[in-house]
Short mmCIF file of C-alpha atoms in Angstrom, two decimals:
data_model
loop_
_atom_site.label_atom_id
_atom_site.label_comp_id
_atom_site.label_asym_id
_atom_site.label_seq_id
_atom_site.Cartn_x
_atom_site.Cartn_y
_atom_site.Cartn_z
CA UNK K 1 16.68 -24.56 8.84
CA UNK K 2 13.71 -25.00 11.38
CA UNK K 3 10.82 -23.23 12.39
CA UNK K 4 12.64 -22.63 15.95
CA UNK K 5 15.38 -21.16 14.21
CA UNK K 6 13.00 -18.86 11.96
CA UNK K 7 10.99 -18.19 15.53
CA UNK K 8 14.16 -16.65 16.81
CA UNK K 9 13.95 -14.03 14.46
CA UNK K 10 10.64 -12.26 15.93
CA UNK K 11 11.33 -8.64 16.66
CA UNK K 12 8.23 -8.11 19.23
CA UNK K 13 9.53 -5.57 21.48
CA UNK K 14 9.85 -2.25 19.79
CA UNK K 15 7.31 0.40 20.92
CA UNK K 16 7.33 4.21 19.83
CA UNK K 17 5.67 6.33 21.91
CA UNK K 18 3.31 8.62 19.49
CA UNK K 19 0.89 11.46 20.17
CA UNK K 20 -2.39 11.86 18.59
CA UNK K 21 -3.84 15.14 18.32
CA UNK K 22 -7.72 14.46 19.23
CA UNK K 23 -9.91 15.62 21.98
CA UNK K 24 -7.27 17.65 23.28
CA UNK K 25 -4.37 15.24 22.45
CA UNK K 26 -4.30 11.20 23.06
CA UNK K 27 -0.78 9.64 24.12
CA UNK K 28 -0.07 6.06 22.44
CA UNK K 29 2.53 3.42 22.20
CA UNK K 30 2.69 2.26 18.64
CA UNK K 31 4.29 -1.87 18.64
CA UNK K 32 6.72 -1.54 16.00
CA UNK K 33 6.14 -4.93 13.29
CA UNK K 34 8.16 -3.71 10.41
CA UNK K 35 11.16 -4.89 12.07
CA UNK K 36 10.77 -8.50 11.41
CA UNK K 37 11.69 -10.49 8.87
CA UNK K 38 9.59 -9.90 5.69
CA UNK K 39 9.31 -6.44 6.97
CA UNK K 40 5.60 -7.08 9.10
CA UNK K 41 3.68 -8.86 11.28
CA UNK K 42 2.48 -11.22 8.68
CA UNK K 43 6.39 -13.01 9.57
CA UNK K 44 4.70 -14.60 12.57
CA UNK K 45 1.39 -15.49 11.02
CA UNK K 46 3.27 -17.30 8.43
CA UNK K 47 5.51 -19.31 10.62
CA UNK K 48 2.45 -20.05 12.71
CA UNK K 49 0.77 -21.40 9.80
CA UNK K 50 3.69 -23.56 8.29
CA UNK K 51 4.31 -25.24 11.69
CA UNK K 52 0.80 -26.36 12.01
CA UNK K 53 0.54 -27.66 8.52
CA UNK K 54 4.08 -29.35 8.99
CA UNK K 55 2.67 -31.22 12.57
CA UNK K 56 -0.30 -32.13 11.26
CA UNK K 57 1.31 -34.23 7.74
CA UNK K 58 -0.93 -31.93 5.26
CA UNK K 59 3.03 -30.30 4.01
CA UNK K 60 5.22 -32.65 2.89
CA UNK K 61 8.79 -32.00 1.63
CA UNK K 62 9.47 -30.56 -1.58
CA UNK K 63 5.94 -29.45 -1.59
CA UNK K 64 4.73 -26.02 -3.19
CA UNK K 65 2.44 -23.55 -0.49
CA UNK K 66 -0.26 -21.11 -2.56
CA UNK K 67 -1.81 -18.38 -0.80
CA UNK K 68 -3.59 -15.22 -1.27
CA UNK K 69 -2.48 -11.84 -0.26
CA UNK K 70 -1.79 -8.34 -1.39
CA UNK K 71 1.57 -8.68 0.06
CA UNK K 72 2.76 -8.64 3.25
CA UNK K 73 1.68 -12.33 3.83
CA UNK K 74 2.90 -13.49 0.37
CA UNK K 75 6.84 -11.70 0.98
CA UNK K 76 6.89 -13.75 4.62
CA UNK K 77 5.30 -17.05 3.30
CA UNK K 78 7.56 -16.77 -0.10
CA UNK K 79 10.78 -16.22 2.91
CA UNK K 80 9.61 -19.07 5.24
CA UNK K 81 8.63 -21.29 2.33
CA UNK K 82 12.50 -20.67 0.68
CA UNK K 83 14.44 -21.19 3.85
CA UNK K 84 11.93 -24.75 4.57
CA UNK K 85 12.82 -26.06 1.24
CA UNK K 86 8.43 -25.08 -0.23
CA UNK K 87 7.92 -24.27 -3.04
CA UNK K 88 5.46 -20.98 -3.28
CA UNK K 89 3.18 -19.31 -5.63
CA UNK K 90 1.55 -15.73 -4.39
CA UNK K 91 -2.19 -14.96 -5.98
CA UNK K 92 -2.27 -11.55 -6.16
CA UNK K 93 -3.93 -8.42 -7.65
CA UNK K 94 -2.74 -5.01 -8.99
CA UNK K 95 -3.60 -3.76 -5.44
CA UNK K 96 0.21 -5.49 -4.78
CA UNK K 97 2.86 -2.64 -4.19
CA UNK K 98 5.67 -3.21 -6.96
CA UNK K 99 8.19 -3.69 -4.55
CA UNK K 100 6.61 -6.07 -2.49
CA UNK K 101 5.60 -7.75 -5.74
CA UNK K 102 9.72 -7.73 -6.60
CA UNK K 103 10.48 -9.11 -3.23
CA UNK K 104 8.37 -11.81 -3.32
CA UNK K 105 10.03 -12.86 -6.91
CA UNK K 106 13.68 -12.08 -5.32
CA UNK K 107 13.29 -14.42 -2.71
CA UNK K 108 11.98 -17.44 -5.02
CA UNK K 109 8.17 -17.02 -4.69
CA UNK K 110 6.11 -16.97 -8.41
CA UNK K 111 3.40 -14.68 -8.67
CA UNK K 112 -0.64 -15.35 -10.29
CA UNK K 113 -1.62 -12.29 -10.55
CA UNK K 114 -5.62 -11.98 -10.64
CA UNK K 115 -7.06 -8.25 -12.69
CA UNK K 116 -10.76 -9.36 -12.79
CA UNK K 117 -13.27 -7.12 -9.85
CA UNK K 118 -15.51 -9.44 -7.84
CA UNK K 119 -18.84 -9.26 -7.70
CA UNK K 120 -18.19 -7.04 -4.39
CA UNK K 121 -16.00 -4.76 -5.95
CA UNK K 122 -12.51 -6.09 -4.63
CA UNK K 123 -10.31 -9.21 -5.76
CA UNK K 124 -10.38 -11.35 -2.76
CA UNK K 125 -13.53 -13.43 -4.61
CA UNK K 126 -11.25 -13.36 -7.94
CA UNK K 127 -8.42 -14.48 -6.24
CA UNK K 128 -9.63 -17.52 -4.19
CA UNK K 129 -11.72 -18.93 -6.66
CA UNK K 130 -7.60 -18.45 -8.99
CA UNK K 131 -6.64 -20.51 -5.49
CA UNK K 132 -9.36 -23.48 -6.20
CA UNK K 133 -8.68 -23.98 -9.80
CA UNK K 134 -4.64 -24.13 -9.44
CA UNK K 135 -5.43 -26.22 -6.65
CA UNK K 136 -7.68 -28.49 -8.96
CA UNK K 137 -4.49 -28.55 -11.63
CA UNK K 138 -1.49 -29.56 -9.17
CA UNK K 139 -2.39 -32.26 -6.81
CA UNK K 140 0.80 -31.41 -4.68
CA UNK K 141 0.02 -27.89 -4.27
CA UNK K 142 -1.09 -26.92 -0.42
CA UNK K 143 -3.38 -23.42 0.25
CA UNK K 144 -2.33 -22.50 3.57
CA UNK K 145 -6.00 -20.24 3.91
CA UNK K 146 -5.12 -17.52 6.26
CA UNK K 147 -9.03 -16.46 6.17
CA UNK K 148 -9.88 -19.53 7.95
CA UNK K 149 -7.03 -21.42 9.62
CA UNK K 150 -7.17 -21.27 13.31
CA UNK K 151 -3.06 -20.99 13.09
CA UNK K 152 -3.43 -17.35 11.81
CA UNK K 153 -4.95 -16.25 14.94
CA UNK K 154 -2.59 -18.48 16.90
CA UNK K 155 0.49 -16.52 16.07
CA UNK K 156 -1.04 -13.88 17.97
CA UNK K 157 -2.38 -15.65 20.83
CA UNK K 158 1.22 -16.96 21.35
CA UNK K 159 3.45 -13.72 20.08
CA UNK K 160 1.59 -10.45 19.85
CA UNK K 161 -0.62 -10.18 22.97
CA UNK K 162 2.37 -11.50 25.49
CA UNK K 163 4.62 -8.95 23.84
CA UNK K 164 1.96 -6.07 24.70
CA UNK K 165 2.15 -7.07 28.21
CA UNK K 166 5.54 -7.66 29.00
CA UNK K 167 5.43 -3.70 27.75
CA UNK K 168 2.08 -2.57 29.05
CA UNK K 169 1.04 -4.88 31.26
CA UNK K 170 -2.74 -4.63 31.32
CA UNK K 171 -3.55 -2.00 29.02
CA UNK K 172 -6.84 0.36 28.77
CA UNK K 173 -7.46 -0.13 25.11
CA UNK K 174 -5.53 -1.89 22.11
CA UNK K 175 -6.49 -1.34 18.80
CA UNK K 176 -5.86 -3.20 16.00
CA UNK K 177 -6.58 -3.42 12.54
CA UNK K 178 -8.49 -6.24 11.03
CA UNK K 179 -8.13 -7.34 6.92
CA UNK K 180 -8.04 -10.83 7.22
CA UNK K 181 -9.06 -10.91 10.76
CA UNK K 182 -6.41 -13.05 11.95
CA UNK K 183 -4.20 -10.86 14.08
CA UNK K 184 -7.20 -8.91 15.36
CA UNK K 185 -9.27 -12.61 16.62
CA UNK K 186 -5.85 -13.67 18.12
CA UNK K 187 -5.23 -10.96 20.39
CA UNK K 188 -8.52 -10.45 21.34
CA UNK K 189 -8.81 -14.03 22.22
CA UNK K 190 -5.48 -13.82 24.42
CA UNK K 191 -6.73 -10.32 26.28
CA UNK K 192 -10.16 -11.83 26.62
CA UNK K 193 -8.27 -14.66 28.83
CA UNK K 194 -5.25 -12.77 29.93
CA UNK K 195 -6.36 -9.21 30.33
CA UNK K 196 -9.98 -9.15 30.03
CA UNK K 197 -10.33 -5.23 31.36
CA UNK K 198 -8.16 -4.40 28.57
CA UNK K 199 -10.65 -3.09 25.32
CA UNK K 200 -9.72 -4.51 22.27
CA UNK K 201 -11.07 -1.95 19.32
CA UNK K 202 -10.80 -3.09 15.49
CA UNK K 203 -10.16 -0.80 12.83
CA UNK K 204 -11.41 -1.03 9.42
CA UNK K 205 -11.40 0.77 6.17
CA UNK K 206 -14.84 2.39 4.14
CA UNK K 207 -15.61 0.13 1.61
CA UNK K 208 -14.70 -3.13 3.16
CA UNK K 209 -17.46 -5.50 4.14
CA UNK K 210 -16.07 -7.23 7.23
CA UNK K 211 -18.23 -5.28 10.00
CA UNK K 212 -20.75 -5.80 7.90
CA UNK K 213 -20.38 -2.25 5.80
CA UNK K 214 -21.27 -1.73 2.17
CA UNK K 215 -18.81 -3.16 -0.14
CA UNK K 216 -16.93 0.05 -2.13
CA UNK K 217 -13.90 0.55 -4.31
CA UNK K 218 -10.30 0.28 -2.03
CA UNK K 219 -7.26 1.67 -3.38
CA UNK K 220 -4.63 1.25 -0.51
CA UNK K 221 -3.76 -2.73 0.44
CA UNK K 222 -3.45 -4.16 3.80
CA UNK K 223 -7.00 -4.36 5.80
CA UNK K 224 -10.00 -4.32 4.72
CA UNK K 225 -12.09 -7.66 2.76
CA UNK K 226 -14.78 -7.72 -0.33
CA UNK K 227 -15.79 -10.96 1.74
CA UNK K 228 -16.34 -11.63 5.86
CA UNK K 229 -13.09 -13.41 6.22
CA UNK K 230 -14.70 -16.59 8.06
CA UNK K 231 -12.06 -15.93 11.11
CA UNK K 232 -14.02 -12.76 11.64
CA UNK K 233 -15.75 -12.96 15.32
CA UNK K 234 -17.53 -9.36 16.21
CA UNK K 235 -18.36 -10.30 19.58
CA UNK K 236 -14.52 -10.54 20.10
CA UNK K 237 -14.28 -6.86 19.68
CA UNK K 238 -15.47 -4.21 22.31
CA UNK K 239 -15.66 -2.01 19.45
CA UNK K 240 -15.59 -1.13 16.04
CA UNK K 241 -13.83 2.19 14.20
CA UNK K 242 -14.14 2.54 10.40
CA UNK K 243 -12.00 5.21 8.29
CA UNK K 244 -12.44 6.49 4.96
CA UNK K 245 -9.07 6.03 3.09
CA UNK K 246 -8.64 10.08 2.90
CA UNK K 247 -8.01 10.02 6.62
CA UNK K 248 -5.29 7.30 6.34
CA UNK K 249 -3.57 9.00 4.11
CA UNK K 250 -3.82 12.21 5.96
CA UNK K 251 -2.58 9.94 9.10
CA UNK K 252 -0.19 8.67 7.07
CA UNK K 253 1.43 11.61 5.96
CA UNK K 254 1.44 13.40 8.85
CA UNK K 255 3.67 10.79 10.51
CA UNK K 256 6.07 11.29 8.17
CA UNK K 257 5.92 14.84 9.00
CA UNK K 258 5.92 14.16 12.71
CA UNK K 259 7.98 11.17 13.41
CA UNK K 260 10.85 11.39 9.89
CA UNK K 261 9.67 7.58 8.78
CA UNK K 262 6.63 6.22 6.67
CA UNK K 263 4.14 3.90 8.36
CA UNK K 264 2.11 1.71 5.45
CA UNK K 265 -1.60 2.13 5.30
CA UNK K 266 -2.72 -0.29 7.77
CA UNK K 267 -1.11 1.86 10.64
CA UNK K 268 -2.37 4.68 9.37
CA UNK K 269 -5.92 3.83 9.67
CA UNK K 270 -5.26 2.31 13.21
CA UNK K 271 -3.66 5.50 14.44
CA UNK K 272 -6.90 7.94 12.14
CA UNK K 273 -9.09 4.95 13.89
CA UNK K 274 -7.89 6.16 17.19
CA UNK K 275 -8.45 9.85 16.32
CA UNK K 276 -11.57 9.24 15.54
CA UNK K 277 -12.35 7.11 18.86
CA UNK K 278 -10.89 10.38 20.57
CA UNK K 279 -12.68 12.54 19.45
CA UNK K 280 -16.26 10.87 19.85
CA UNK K 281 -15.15 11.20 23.65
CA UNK K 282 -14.51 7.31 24.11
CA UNK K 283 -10.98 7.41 24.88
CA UNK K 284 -10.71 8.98 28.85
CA UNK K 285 -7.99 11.35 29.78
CA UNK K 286 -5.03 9.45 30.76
CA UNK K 287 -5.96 6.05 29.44
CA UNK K 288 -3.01 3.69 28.81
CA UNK K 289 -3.33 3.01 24.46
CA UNK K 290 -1.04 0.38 22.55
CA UNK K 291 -1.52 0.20 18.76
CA UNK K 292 0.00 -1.88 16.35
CA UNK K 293 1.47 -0.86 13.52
CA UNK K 294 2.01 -3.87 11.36
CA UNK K 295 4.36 -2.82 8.80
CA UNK K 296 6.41 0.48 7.81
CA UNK K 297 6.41 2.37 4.65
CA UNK K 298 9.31 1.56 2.47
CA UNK K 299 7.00 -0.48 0.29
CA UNK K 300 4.80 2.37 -0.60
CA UNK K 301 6.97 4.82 -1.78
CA UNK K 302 5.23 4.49 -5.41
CA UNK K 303 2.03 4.65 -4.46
CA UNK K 304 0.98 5.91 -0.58
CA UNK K 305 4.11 7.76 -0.69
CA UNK K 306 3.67 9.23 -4.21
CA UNK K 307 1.92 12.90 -4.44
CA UNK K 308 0.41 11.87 -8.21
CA UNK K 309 -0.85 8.81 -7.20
CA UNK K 310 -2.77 9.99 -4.49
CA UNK K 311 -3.41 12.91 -6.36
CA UNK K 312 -5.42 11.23 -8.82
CA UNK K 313 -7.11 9.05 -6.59
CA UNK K 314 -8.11 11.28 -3.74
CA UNK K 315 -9.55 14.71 -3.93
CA UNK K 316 -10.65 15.72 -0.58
CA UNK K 317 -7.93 16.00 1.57
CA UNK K 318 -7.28 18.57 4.26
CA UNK K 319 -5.50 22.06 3.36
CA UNK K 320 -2.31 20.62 4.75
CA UNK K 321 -2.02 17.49 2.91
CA UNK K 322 -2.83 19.05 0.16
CA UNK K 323 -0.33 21.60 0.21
CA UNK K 324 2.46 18.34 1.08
CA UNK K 325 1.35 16.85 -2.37
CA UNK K 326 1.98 19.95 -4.12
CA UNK K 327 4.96 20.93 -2.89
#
């Protein structure tokens, strides 16, 4: 199998419409990324970065790919590295849904699981200095380093931001969430040339320190970073929206209420992101708003999805939430 043939997979044209209830109600079309293979965006990022590392001679056949990711990333690069003949080796942390942690192992990847905090209060630190030293031990081992390769934002330059326009085709705002920066950078950098009118707004979670926030304790994986992930450009962003975690699950659940499927965490905060936007007046009656969701749910059925796990981790949630976790 090829890259091309992989490529052909992309599912980049589904689009829900949604409704947000802020300022008097905000209409949005959410881009649909838990279709693709691997179940989320991260299915084009790791294509993107295979191909590069493929043209440029740093992969070589029979080769084994490490990265570091809390999942989504690790489940597409552990399916792209098995169809391409790589080898691949996830470092992870117990942030790591179990199923997504299964799925990985199903489809040949090997986990290194990392349990030690880093000095910022996440893993990421932990992890990439796990990367370094396995990297030290095999000399045929290859990071792929979605924090800094240019190829991470290039999957979105080339995918992402021409699938929001052959839908919307200049849109008022898009929001996006940014963890490891690299969807975020690459369609800001394709609006920016494309689209420029069009606002691109990144969402974050409390407690990560990419916009330059406090570091803080994170329970729910997907964005967020203990460390400035060096793709990270603010000046690409016309703005900045940061949620505490009790609003993305409260966004979170209420979809399922809503809509009758579960959205992961990083769509909920893009979608609370936008409430919150709304509501500090900056979104104008009748604007045209695309978000993307980057994965669905199904993964987080033990843990986002579970009333005693976010029982015991969250205590001030709205009346109605509350009431859906005791039921």
């Amino acid at each position: 199998m090829h890259i091309e043939d992989l490529a052909a997979l992309i599912q980049d044209d589904v689009f829900v419409p949604v409704r947000i209830d802020a300022a008097g109600g905000v209409d949005i079309l959410l881009k649909i990324e838990g279709l693709n293979p691997a179940g989320s965006i991260k299915f084009k990022t790791a294509l993107a970065m295979i191909a590069d590392m493929e043209r440029s001679g740093r992969l070589k056949p029979g080769a084994t790919v490490v990265e570091s990711s809390s999942g989504n990333l690790g489940l597409a690069l552990s399916i792209v590295c098995r169809a391409l003949g790589y080898g691949f080796v996830c470092v992870s942390d117990p942030s790591i849904s179990p199923a997504t942690r299964d799925m990985i192992e199903a489809t040949g990847g090997r986990m290194e699981p990392v349990t030690e905090i880093d000095e910022n209060g996440g893993y990421l630190g932990t992890r990439l200095r796990r990367i370094a030293a396995l990297l030290d031990r095999h000399a045929g081992w290859v990071w792929t380093n979605q924090y800094g390769n240019p190829a991470a934002k290039w999957a979105h330059h080339r995918w992402t931001g021409p699938a929001v326009r052959r839908r919307v085709d200049r849109p008022d705002f898009l929001f996006v969430g940014v963890g490891t920066a690299g969807t975020a950078m690459g369609c800001a950098e394709y609006f920016r040339i494309n689209a420029p009118e069009t606002r691109v707004i990144g969402v974050d979670s409390i407690g990560s320190v990419t916009f330059g926030q406090t570091p803080g304790r994170r329970y729910l994986p997907g964005l967020g970073a203990s460390q400035q992930p060096p793709l990270f450009e603010a000046t690409m962003l016309d703005e900045q929206v940061i949620v505490p975690e009790t609003e993305t699950v409260t966004a979170c659940w209420r979809f399922r209420r809503r809509h009758g499927f579960l959205i992961g965490a990083s769509t909920g905060t893009v979608l609370a992101g936008i409430a919150r936007h709304a509501a500090a007046g900056a979104i104008p009656p009748g604007a045209t708003v695309v978000a993307l969701s980057p994965d669905l749910g199904d993964r987080y059925a033990a843990t986002l999805y579970d009333a005693a796990w976010i029982g015991s981790r969250y205590a001030d949630l709205p009346p109605d939430i509350a009431e859906a976790l005791a039921a």
